[in-house]
Amino acid sequence: MHELGIVFYIIDDAKKAATDNGLTSVRRVTLQLGEVSGVVPELLGDAWKWACAREPMMEGCELEVEDIPAVTHCEACGTDYGTVEHGRICPACGSDQTYLLRGREVMIKQIEAY
Ligand SMILES: [Zn+2]
């Protein structure tokens, strides 16, 4: 399960950040999640609850998810467009010389602990 692996990674990071700052309990983690990251937010939420219940430092910790829309850039005409709506082909000029600008992120933005 992909989501559980991500959750373990986030929890390790959050615990390390809290410990480094002399804190014992993580209250909230804010995660940035790209639209085409392949992570299912519902599964992530379930995995989060399951994993946090097994970690004393993480007990009752909230996971806040910020969605990042996927954007593709066209090298041929310079247009930025929505990846999910249009895919790899630029809607402005029809070129396939495009690359993903953002939308694959799975990134911790903020950790709150006390
Ligand atoms: Zn174009």
mmCIF file of N, CA and C and ligand atoms in Angstrom, residues 73-81 89-98, ligand 1:
data_model
loop_
_atom_site.group_PDB
_atom_site.id
_atom_site.type_symbol
_atom_site.label_atom_id
_atom_site.label_comp_id
_atom_site.label_asym_id
_atom_site.label_seq_id
_atom_site.Cartn_x
_atom_site.Cartn_y
_atom_site.Cartn_z
ATOM 1 N N HIS A 73 3.709 22.858 -18.803
ATOM 2 C CA HIS A 73 4.249 23.968 -19.585
ATOM 3 C C HIS A 73 4.550 23.487 -21.004
ATOM 4 N N CYS A 74 4.170 24.310 -21.995
ATOM 5 C CA CYS A 74 4.454 23.992 -23.391
ATOM 6 C C CYS A 74 5.713 24.743 -23.834
ATOM 7 N N GLU A 75 6.722 23.996 -24.297
ATOM 8 C CA GLU A 75 7.975 24.614 -24.740
ATOM 9 C C GLU A 75 7.807 25.303 -26.089
ATOM 10 N N ALA A 76 6.854 24.840 -26.872
ATOM 11 C CA ALA A 76 6.675 25.382 -28.219
ATOM 12 C C ALA A 76 6.084 26.793 -28.189
ATOM 13 N N CYS A 77 5.064 27.023 -27.364
ATOM 14 C CA CYS A 77 4.418 28.334 -27.377
ATOM 15 C C CYS A 77 4.430 29.028 -26.017
ATOM 16 N N GLY A 78 4.939 28.376 -24.986
ATOM 17 C CA GLY A 78 5.083 29.016 -23.685
ATOM 18 C C GLY A 78 3.845 29.017 -22.814
ATOM 19 N N THR A 79 2.786 28.339 -23.262
ATOM 20 C CA THR A 79 1.546 28.305 -22.479
ATOM 21 C C THR A 79 1.668 27.364 -21.272
ATOM 22 N N ASP A 80 1.106 27.781 -20.138
ATOM 23 C CA ASP A 80 0.915 26.886 -18.991
ATOM 24 C C ASP A 80 -0.548 26.497 -18.945
ATOM 25 N N TYR A 81 -0.818 25.210 -18.803
ATOM 26 C CA TYR A 81 -2.224 24.772 -18.819
ATOM 27 C C TYR A 81 -2.451 23.637 -17.828
ATOM 28 N N ILE A 89 -0.756 17.063 -24.543
ATOM 29 C CA ILE A 89 -0.813 17.862 -25.762
ATOM 30 C C ILE A 89 -1.292 19.274 -25.429
ATOM 31 N N CYS A 90 -0.505 20.274 -25.846
ATOM 32 C CA CYS A 90 -0.835 21.666 -25.542
ATOM 33 C C CYS A 90 -2.159 22.068 -26.205
ATOM 34 N N PRO A 91 -3.097 22.613 -25.430
ATOM 35 C CA PRO A 91 -4.394 22.998 -25.999
ATOM 36 C C PRO A 91 -4.302 24.265 -26.861
ATOM 37 N N ALA A 92 -3.211 25.040 -26.681
ATOM 38 C CA ALA A 92 -3.080 26.289 -27.430
ATOM 39 C C ALA A 92 -2.504 26.059 -28.830
ATOM 40 N N CYS A 93 -1.496 25.160 -28.959
ATOM 41 C CA CYS A 93 -0.825 25.005 -30.257
ATOM 42 C C CYS A 93 -0.762 23.559 -30.745
ATOM 43 N N GLY A 94 -1.167 22.600 -29.920
ATOM 44 C CA GLY A 94 -1.194 21.206 -30.367
ATOM 45 C C GLY A 94 0.145 20.494 -30.255
ATOM 46 N N SER A 95 1.171 21.149 -29.714
ATOM 47 C CA SER A 95 2.499 20.539 -29.583
ATOM 48 C C SER A 95 2.512 19.497 -28.455
ATOM 49 N N ASP A 96 3.411 18.505 -28.593
ATOM 50 C CA ASP A 96 3.599 17.576 -27.477
ATOM 51 C C ASP A 96 4.939 17.833 -26.774
ATOM 52 N N GLN A 97 5.583 18.957 -27.095
ATOM 53 C CA GLN A 97 6.834 19.337 -26.415
ATOM 54 C C GLN A 97 6.482 20.018 -25.103
ATOM 55 N N THR A 98 5.984 19.243 -24.166
ATOM 56 C CA THR A 98 5.473 19.802 -22.910
ATOM 57 C C THR A 98 6.102 19.059 -21.734
HETATM 58 ZN ZN ZN B 1 1.748 25.192 -27.007
#
